[in-house]
Structure formats: C-alpha cells, structure tokens
Tab-separated table of C-alpha atoms in Angstrom:
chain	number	residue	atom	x	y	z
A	1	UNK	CA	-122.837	-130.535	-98.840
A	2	UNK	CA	-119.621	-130.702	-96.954
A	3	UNK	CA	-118.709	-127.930	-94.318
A	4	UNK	CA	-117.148	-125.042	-95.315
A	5	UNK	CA	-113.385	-124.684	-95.171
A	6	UNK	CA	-113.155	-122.312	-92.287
A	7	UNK	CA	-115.566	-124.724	-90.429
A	8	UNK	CA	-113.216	-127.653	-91.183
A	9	UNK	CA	-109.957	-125.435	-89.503
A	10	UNK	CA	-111.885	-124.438	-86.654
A	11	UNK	CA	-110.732	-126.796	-84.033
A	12	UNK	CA	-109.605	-127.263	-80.475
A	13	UNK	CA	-105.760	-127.066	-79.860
A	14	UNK	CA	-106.002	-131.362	-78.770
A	15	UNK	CA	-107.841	-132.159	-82.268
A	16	UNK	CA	-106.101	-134.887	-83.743
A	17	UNK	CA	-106.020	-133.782	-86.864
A	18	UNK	CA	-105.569	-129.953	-87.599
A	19	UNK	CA	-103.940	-128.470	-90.886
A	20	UNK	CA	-100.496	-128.848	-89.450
A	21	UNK	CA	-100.403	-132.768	-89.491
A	22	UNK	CA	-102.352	-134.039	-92.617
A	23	UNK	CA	-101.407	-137.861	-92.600
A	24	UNK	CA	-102.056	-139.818	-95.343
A	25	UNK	CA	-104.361	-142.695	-95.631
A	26	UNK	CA	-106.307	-145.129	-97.843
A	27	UNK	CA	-110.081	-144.664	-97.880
A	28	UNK	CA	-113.450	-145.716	-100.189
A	29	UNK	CA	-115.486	-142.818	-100.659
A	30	UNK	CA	-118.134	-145.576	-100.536
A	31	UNK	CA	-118.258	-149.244	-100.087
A	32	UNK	CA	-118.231	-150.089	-103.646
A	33	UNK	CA	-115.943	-147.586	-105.287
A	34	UNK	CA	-112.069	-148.028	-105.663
A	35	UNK	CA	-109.613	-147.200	-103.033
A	36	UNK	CA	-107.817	-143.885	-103.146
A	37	UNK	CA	-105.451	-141.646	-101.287
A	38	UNK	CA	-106.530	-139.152	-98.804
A	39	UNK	CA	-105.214	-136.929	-95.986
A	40	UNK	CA	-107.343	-136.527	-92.814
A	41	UNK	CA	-107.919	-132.884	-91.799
A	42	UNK	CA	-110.889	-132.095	-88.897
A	43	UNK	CA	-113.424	-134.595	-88.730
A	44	UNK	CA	-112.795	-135.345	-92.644
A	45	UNK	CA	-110.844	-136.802	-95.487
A	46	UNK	CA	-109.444	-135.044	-98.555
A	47	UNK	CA	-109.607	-136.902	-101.270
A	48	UNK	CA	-105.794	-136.500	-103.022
A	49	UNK	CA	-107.087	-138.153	-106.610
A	50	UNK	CA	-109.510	-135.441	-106.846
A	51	UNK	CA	-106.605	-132.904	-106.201
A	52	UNK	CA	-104.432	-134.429	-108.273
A	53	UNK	CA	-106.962	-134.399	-111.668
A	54	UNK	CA	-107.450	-130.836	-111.235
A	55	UNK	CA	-103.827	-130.000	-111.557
A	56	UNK	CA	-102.611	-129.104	-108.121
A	57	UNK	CA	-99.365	-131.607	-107.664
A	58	UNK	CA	-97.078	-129.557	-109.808
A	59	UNK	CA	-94.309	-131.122	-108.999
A	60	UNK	CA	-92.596	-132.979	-112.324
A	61	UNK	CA	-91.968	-136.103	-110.057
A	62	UNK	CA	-95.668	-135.991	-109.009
A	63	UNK	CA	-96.721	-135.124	-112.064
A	64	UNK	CA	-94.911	-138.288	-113.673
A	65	UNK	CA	-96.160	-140.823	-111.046
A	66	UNK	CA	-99.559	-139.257	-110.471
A	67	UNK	CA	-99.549	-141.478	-107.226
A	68	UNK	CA	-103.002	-140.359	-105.748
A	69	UNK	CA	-104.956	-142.148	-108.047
A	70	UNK	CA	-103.160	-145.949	-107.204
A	71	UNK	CA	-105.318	-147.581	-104.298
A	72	UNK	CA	-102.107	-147.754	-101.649
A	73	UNK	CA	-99.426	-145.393	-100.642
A	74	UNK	CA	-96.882	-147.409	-102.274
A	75	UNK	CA	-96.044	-145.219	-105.316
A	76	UNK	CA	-96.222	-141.835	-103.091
A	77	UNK	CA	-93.512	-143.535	-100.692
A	78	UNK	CA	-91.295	-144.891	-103.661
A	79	UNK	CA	-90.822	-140.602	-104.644
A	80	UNK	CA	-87.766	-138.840	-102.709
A	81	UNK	CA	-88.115	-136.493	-100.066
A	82	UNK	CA	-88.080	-133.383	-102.104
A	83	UNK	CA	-91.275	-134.559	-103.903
A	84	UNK	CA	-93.024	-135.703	-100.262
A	85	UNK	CA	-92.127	-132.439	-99.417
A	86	UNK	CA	-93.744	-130.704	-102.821
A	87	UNK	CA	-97.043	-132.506	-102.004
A	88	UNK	CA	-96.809	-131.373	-98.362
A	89	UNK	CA	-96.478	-127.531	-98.982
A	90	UNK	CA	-99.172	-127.926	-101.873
A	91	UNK	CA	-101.432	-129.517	-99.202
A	92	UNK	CA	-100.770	-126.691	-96.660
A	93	UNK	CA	-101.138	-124.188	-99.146
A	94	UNK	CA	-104.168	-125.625	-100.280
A	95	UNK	CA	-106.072	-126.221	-96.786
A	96	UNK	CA	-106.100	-122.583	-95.562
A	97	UNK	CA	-108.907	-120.006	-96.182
A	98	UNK	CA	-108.836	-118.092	-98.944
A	99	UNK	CA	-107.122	-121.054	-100.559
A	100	UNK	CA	-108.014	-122.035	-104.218
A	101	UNK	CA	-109.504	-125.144	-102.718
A	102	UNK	CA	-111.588	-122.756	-100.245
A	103	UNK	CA	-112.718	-120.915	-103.594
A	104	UNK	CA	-113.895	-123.195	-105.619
A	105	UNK	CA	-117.049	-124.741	-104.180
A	106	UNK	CA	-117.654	-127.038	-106.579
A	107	UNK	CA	-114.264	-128.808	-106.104
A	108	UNK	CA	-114.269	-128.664	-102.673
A	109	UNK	CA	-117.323	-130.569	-102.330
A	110	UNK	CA	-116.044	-133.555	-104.536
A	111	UNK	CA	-112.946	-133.302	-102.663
A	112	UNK	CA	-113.876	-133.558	-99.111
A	113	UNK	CA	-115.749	-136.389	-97.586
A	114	UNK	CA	-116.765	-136.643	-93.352
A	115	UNK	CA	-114.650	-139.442	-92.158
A	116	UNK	CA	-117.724	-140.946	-90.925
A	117	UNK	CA	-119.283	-141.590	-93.933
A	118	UNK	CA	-115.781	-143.099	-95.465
A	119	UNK	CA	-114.291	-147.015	-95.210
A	120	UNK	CA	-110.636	-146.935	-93.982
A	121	UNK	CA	-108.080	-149.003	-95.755
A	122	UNK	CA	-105.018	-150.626	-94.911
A	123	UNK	CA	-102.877	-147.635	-96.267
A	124	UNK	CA	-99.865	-149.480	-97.842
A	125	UNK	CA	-99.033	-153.127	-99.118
A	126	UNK	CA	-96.387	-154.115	-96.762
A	127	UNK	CA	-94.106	-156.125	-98.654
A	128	UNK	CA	-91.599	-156.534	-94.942
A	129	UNK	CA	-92.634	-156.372	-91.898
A	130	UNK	CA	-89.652	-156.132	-89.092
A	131	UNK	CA	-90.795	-155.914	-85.486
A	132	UNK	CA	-87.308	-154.579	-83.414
A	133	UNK	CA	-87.274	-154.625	-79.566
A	134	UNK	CA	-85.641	-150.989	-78.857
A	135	UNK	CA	-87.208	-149.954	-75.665
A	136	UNK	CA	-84.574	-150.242	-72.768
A	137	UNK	CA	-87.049	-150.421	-70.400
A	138	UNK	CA	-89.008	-153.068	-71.936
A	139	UNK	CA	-86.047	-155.026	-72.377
A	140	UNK	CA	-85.427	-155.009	-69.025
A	141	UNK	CA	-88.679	-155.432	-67.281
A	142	UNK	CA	-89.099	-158.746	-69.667
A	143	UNK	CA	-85.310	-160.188	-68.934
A	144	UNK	CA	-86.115	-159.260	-64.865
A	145	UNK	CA	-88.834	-161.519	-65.195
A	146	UNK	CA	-87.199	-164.718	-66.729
A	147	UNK	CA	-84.199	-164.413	-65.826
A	148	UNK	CA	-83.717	-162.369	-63.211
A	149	UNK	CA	-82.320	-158.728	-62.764
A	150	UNK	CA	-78.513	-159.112	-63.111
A	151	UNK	CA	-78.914	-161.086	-66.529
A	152	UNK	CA	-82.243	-158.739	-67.857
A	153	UNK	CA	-80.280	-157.371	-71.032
A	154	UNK	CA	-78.706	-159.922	-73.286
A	155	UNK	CA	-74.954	-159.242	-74.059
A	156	UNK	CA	-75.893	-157.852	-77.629
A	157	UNK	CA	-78.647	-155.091	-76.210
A	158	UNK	CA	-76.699	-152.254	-75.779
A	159	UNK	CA	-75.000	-153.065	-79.029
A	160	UNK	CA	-77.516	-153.240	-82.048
A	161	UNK	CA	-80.949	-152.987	-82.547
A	162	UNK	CA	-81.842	-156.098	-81.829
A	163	UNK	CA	-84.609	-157.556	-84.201
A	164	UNK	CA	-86.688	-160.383	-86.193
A	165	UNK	CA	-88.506	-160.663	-89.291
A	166	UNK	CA	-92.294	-160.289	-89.062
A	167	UNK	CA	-95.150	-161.635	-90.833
A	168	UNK	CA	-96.433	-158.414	-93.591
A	169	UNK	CA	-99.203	-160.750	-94.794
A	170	UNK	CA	-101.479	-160.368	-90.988
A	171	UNK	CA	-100.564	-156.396	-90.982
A	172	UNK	CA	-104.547	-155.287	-90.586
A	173	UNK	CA	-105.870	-152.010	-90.322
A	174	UNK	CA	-107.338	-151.097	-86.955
A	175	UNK	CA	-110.876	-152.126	-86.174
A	176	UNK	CA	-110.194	-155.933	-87.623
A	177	UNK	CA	-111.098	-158.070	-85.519
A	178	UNK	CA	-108.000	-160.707	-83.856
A	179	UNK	CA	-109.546	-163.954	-84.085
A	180	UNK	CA	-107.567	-165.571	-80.666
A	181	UNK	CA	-105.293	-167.925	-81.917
A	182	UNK	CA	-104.329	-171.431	-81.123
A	183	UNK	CA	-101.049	-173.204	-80.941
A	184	UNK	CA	-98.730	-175.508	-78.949
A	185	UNK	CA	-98.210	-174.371	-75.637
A	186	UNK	CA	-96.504	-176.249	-72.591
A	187	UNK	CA	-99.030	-178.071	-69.734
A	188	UNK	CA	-97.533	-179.838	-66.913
A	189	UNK	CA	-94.193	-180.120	-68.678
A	190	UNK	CA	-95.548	-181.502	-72.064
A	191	UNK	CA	-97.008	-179.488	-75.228
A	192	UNK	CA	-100.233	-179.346	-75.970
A	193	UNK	CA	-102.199	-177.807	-78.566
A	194	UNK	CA	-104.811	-175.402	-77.557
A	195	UNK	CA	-105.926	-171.463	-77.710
A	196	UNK	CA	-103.678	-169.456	-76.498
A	197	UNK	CA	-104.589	-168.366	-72.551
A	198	UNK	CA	-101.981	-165.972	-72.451
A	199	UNK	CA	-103.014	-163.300	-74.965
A	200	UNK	CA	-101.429	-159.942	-75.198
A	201	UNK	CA	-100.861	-156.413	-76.753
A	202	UNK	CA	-98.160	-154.787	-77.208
A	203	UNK	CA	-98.242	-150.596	-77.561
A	204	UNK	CA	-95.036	-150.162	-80.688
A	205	UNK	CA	-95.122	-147.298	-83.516
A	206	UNK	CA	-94.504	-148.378	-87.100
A	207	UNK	CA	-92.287	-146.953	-89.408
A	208	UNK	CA	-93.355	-146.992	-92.946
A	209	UNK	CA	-90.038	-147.142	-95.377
A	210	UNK	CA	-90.181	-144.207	-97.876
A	211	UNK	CA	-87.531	-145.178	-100.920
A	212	UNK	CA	-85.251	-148.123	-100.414
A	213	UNK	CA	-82.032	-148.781	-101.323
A	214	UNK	CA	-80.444	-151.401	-103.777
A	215	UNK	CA	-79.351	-154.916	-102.581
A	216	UNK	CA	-75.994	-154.839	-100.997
A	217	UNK	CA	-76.167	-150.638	-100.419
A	218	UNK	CA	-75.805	-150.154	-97.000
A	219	UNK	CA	-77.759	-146.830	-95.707
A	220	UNK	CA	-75.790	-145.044	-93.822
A	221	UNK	CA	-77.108	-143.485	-90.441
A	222	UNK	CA	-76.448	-139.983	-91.612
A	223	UNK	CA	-78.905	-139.996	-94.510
A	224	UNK	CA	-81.245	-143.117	-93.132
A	225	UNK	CA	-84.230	-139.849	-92.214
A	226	UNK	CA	-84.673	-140.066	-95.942
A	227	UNK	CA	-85.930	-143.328	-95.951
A	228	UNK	CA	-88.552	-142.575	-93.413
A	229	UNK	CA	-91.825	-141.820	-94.895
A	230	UNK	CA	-94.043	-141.030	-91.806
A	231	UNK	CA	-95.153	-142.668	-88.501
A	232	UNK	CA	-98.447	-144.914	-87.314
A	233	UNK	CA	-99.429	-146.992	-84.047
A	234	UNK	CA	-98.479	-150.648	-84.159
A	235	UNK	CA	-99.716	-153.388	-82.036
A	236	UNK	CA	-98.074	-156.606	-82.190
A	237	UNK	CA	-100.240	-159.140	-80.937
A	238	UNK	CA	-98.629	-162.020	-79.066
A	239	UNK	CA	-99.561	-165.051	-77.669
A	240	UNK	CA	-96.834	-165.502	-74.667
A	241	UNK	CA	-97.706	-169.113	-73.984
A	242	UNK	CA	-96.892	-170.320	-77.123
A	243	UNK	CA	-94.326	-167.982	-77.561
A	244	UNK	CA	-92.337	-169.152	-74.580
A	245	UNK	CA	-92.822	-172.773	-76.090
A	246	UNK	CA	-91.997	-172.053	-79.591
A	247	UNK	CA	-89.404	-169.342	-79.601
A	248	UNK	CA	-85.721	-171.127	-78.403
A	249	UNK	CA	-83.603	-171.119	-80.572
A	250	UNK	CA	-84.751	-169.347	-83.894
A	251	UNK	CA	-87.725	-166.059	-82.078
A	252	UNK	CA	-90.935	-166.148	-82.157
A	253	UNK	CA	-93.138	-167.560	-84.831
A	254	UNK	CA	-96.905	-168.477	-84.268
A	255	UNK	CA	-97.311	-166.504	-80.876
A	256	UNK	CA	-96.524	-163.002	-83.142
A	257	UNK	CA	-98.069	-164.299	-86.952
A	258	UNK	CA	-101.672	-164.052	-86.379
A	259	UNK	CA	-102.109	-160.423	-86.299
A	260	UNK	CA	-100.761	-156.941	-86.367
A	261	UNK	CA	-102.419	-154.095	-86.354
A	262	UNK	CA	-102.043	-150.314	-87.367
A	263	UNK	CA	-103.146	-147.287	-87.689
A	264	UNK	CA	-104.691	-145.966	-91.392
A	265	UNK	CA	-103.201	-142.506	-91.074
A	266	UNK	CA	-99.865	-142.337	-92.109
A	267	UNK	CA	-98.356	-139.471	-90.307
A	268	UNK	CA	-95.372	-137.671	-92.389
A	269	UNK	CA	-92.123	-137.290	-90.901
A	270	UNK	CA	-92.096	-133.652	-91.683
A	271	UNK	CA	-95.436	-132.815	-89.386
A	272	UNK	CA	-93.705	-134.807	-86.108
A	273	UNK	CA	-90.295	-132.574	-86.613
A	274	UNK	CA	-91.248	-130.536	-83.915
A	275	UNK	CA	-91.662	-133.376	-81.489
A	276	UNK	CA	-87.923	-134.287	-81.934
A	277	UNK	CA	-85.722	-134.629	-78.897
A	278	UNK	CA	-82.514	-135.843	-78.238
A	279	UNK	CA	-82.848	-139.972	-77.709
A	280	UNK	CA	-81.658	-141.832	-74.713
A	281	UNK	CA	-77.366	-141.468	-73.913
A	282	UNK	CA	-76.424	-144.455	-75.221
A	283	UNK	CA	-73.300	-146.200	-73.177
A	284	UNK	CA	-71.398	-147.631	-74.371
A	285	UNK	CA	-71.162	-145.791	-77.620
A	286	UNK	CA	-72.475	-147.298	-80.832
A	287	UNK	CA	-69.942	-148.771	-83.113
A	288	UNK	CA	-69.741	-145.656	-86.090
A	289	UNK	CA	-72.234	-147.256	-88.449
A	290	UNK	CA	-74.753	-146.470	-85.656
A	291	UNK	CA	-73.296	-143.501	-84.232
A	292	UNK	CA	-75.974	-140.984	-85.246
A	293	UNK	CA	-75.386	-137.360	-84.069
A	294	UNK	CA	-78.683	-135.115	-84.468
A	295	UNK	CA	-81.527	-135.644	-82.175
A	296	UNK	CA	-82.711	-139.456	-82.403
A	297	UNK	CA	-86.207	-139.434	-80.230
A	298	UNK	CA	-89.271	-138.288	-80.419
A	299	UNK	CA	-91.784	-137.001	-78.008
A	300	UNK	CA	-94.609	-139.067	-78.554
A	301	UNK	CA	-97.188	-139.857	-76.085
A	302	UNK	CA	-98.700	-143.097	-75.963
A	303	UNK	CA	-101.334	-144.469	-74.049
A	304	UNK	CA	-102.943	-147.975	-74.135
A	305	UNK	CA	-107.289	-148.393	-73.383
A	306	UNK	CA	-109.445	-151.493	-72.884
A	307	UNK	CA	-112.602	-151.753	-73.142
A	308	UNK	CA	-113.770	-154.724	-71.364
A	309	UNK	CA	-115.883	-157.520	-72.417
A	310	UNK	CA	-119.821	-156.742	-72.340
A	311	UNK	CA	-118.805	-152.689	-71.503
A	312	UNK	CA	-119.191	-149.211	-73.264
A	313	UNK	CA	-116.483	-148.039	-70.930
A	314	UNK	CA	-112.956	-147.722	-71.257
A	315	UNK	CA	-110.476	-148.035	-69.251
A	316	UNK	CA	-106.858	-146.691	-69.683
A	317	UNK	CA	-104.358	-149.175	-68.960
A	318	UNK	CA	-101.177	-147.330	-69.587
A	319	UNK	CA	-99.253	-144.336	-70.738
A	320	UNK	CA	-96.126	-144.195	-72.072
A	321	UNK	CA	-93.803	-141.907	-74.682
A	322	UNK	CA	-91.923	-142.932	-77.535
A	323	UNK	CA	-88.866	-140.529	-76.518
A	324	UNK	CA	-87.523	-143.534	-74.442
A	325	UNK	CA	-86.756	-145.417	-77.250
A	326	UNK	CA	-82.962	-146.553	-76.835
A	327	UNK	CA	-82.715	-147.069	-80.674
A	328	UNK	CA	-83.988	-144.281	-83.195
A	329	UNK	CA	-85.951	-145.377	-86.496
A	330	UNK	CA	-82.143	-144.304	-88.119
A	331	UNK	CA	-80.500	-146.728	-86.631
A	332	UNK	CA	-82.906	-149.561	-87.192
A	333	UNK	CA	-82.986	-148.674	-90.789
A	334	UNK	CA	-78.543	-148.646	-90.838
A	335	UNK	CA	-78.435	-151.914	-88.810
A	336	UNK	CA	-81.333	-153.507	-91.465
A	337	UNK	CA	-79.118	-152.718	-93.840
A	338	UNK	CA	-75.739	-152.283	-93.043
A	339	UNK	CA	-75.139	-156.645	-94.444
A	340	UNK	CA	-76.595	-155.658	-97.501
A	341	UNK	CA	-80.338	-156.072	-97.250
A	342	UNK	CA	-82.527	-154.108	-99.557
A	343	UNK	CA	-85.392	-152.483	-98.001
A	344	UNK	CA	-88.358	-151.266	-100.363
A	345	UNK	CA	-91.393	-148.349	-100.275
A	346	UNK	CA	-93.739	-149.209	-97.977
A	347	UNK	CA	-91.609	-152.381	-96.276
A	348	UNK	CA	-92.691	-151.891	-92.236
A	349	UNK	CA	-90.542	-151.278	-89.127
A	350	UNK	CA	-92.143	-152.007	-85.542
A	351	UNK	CA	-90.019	-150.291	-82.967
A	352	UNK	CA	-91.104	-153.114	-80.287
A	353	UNK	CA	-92.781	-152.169	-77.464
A	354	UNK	CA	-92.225	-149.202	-75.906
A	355	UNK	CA	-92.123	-149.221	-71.844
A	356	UNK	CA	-91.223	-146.204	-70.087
A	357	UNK	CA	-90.324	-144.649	-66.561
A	358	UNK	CA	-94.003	-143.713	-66.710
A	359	UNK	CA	-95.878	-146.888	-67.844
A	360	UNK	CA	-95.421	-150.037	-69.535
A	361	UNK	CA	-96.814	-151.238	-73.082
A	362	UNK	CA	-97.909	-154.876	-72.011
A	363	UNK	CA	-99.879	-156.868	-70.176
A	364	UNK	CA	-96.767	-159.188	-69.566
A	365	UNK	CA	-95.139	-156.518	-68.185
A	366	UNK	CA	-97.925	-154.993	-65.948
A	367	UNK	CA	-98.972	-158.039	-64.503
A	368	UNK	CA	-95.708	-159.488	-64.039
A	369	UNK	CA	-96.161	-162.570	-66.242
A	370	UNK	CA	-100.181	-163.038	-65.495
A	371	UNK	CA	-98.575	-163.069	-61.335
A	372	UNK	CA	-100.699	-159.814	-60.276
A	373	UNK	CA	-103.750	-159.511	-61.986
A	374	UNK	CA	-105.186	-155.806	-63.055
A	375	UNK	CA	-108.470	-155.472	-61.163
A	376	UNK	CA	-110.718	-153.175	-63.100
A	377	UNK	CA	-113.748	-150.826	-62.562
A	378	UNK	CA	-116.272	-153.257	-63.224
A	379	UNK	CA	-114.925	-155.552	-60.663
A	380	UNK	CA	-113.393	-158.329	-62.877
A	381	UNK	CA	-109.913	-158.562	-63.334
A	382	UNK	CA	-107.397	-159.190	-66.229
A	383	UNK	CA	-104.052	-161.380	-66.058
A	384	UNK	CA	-104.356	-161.287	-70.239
A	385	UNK	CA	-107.140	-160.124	-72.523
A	386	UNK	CA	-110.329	-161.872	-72.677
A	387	UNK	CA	-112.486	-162.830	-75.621
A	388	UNK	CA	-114.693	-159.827	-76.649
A	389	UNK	CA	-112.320	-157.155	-75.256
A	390	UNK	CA	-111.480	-154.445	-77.484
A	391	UNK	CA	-107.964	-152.819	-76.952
A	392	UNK	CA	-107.043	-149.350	-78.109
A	393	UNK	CA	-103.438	-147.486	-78.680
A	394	UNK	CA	-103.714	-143.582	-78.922
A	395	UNK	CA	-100.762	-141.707	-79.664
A	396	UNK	CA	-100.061	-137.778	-80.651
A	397	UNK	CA	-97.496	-135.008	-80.434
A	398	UNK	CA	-97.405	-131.831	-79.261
A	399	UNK	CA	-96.490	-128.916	-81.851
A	400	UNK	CA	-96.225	-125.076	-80.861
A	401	UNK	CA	-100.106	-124.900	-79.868
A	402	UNK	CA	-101.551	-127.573	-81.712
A	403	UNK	CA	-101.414	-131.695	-81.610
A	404	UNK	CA	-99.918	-134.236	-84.215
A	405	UNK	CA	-102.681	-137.058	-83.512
A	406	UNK	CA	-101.599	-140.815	-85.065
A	407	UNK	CA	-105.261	-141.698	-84.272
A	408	UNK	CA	-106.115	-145.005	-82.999
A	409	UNK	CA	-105.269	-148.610	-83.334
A	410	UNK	CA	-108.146	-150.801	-82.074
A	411	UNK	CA	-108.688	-154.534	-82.299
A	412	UNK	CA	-111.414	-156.474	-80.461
A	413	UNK	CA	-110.819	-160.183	-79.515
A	414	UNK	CA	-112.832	-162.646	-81.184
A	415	UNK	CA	-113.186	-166.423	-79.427
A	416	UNK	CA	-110.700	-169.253	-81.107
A	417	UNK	CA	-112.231	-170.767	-84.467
C-alpha cells in the first residue's frame, strides 16, 4: 500500500522533489514489465500511463498522441508548449489533497510506486547529441593552461557558441558504469596505444529539444524557449590524454565517445522559471541572430562529489552555478540552427562544462592539468579519477520556499577491458 497523498507532500523545503517540480522520467514498475512515463514527486514515482487510461490528459493534443503509454519521452517532447503546459497544470492539479487522485484510493495505489522499488530508464532516445563549450570561465581556465593567459579565448569565443557534434549512441543513464577507455595517447613524443591515465568528468546540464524545426528553418532566438523541453545533469566523460593527441584539427573524438551520462528526471522548463536571471553581459554584443533580450541564465547550483575507491564516504569536490553560463540554451539552439540544421524531439544539448567564480567543473581544471594533485580525506590523492571511483553531479534550484532538485548523475569507474 503506497503512502497516502498528504504523506507524499509532506516534505522538507530542500526535498528534491516536491509538487512544484515534477520532472519526467522513464521507469519499470518492475524488472520485467515495459517501460513507461512517470514524474517523480517525494520519495516516489507517478506512473503517467496509469493517469492517462483513466482519462485525466484532456487535452485534444494529449488525447491524440496518448504519449504516456510509449516507453521514452520522445512523443511527449514532439507536442508544443501549450500541450506540455496542459499536462503540467493537470499534474499540479492532480497532486494536491483533496485531489481526485487523493480520492480515489484504488487509483492512487496503481498509480504511485516508491522510487526504491522502481528501475530508472534512460528517459529519451537521443537521436543528437551536441556538447557546446559556453562557460567563460571554463574557457579560460583551459586556454590559460595551454596556451597561456593572453591567448586563453580563441578569436571566435566571444562570438558564437562554440560547439561539436557528440556521440547520442554512449548517452547512459546515471548509475552505468564507465568502463575506462583506451586509445592512442602520446609517450615520450610518439603515440602509443594504451588506457587512458588521464581520466576526467566534466559537471554540464543537458538540454533536451522539445519540437524541432524543419531542415533549412532557422529558429530564431526570440521563440528558441519553445524548443526547450526541460533540463537534466550531464557529464561528459573525457579522456584528456588522448584527447590532446587526437583532437587537432577536426575536436575531439575517442577521448569524449565512450560515455555520457545523465540524469533520468527530466526537469520541465516551466518548474525552473523561477530560477531565471539575467545571463552574463556579453561584450561585444552578439551579432542580431543571437541577440536575445529577456533573461538568458539560470540560477542553478551545481556541485560535483567523489567517492573514492574502496570508501562509503564522499567527498565534495566542487560547487559551481549554471547562471555563469556566457551562452543561454536560446542561443545554442539559434546558432544550431541558424545554417539550416534541423533539430528533432528529444535531440540533446550539453552546455559544456560549467566553471564559475566559485568552483570549477573538472579535474583538468582543479588540478591544473594533473600539476597539483587534490589530496583527500583518506590520505590518497587524485591528479584524475581512479578505477573504482564513483563520481556524482547534484544540481537544484531554489523556488519561493521550496527546491527544483535535477537529482543526481553518478557513474563509477570500471578498470580498462
């Protein structure tokens, strides 16, 4: 018997997860049965398909699509913003005491599953997966270490959003393992092939697309928020010594396409609106397919854990917030497709990592390049991870007396095949 409603709602003001953010994820109510969509409210998931048979979605474009019964987000993201919002109000309507939900019993308890009794899923099928590099400060702490501090920024930076194309097939959900991968890397000034030594995280959010937009339609800036269907944490895995090896002239390739991982819950744009700020000035001033005039950022804090080899512990590495973000998730999606390119539901944006005047998101930042090793509480020390640690990204934002939580992205390391 699951707890009652009121139960459910009764929750401290830093809960992850109260009635004002329902994110949407992919879950199997047990291991065998079929993937479905869910929203995560308290310590539990709502099962949407449940919802959804009983009538509740009575909006016609939900109605037409029924997309809570299909086993990814994909057909819930490829619906406009009026109908995300239909299904959001419904929800909110619907998780409140007194609610019909609340009142039927019976429904309620086929509905509403602890999230520790649940399998999470990978909560889209990423058909695109573009990884941008929009944190100034990142930027700069990366071009002060190879090549110095007058030529940190490449001429372009201040510019455009500068970005490459991903790999959407090794998008994981958090708690897969990252197998440590090998590659070529440089030795005594010739390659060699070898697991990588230098292996790293890298503390992003993800932007899942919402509706896309025909090939050769550009989006412009001023309507690009449509596109966004909601947020999660991202962590681009890189191996840096084969990276540095591989990536002249064409980016990086096997040091970034092993693994990426995410967060299941799919936080809608609408529940972060209150965490919107105005983004970084930019100077000098975007050329006017960029120029974007509401508030760009958001107030998101981040913070990056390990937990070490052979330890329970954890240890936080790094906090940082995603309002420094020189480029908004608007602009990304203009400059993606301001040549033409057609961008489709559930297609993935990384925002890069995201550095800050308050911490940094890598290891290749903190320890400048593996030069200044991070000595930890258990007395060891860390230039880059280690096989068996287990790193975690935490992110949430604050609303008028309650938290949006993105929950967690974990991934332990696993030794080189």
């Amino acid at each position: 018997m699951p707890p009652a409603l009121a139960s459910v709602l009764d929750l401290p003001a830093d809960h992850p997860f109260p009635r004002q953010n329902l994110p949407y994820g992919v879950f199997r109510p047990t291991p065998h049965a079929a993937p479905r969509v869910g929203v995560a409210v308290g310590a539990g998931v709502l099962d949407l398909a449940v919802l959804e048979a009983a009538g509740f979605f009575a909006h016609p474009a939900l109605e037409a699509a029924r997309p809570f019964r299909a086993p990814t987000l994909n057909a819930f993201m490829a619906l406009t913003p009026e109908a995300w919002d239909a299904a959001r109000t419904t929800l909110l309507d619907l998780v409140r005491p007194g609610s019909p939900l609340d009142r039927a019993a019976s429904l309620w308890e086929a509905a509403y599953h602890l999230r520790s009794d649940v399998t999470l899923c990978l909560p889209a099928t990423v058909g695109d997966y573009t990884d941008f590099y929009a944190s100034r400060e990142h930027a700069t702490n990366v071009g002060t270490l190879f090549r110095g501090p007058e030529r940190a920024l490449q001429p372009n930076w201040l510019h455009l959003p500068v970005g490459y194309h991903g790999r959407a097939s090794s998008v994981v959900v958090s708690g897969t393992p990252i197998r440590r991968p090998r590659g070529q890397v440089l030795v005594d000034d010739a390659p060699a092939f070898r697991p990588s030594e230098r292996l790293d995280y890298e503390l992003e959010m993800g932007v899942f697309v919402g509706g896309g937009n025909a090939l050769g339609a550009p989006v412009p800036v001023e309507t690009a928020h449509r596109h966004v269907f909601g947020f999660v944490l991202l962590n681009d895995w890189s191996a840096r010594d084969v990276q540095r090896w591989e990536y002249v002239p064409l980016g990086p390739f096997l040091g970034k396409n092993f693994a990426t991982t995410i967060s299941p819950w799919v936080v809608p744009a609408a529940a972060l609106a209150p965490c919107r700020v105005p983004g970084p000035h930019q100077d000098p001033a975007p050329l006017p397919y960029l120029a974007a005039h509401e508030p760009r950022g958001l107030d998101v804090h981040l913070e990056v854990v390990l937990r070490p080899a052979g330890s329970t512990g954890e240890v936080v590495l790094s906090r940082s917030n995603a309002r420094h973000l020189y480029w908004s998730p608007e602009q990304m999606i203009a400059h993606h497709t301001v040549g033409g390119c057609n961008l489709r539901p559930g297609d993935l944006l990384g925002t890069g990592t995201i550095s800050a005047p308050e911490g940094v998101g890598s290891l290749l930042e903190q320890t400048e390049n593996g030069r200044r090793p991070l000595s930890l509480l258990d007395g060891t020390t860390r230039t880059f991870l280690a096989d068996g640690d287990e790193v975690i990204l935490r992110g949430w934002g604050q609303g008028p007396g309650y938290r949006v939580g993105l929950g967690e992205a974990r991934g332990r390391i696993l030794p080189a095949p």
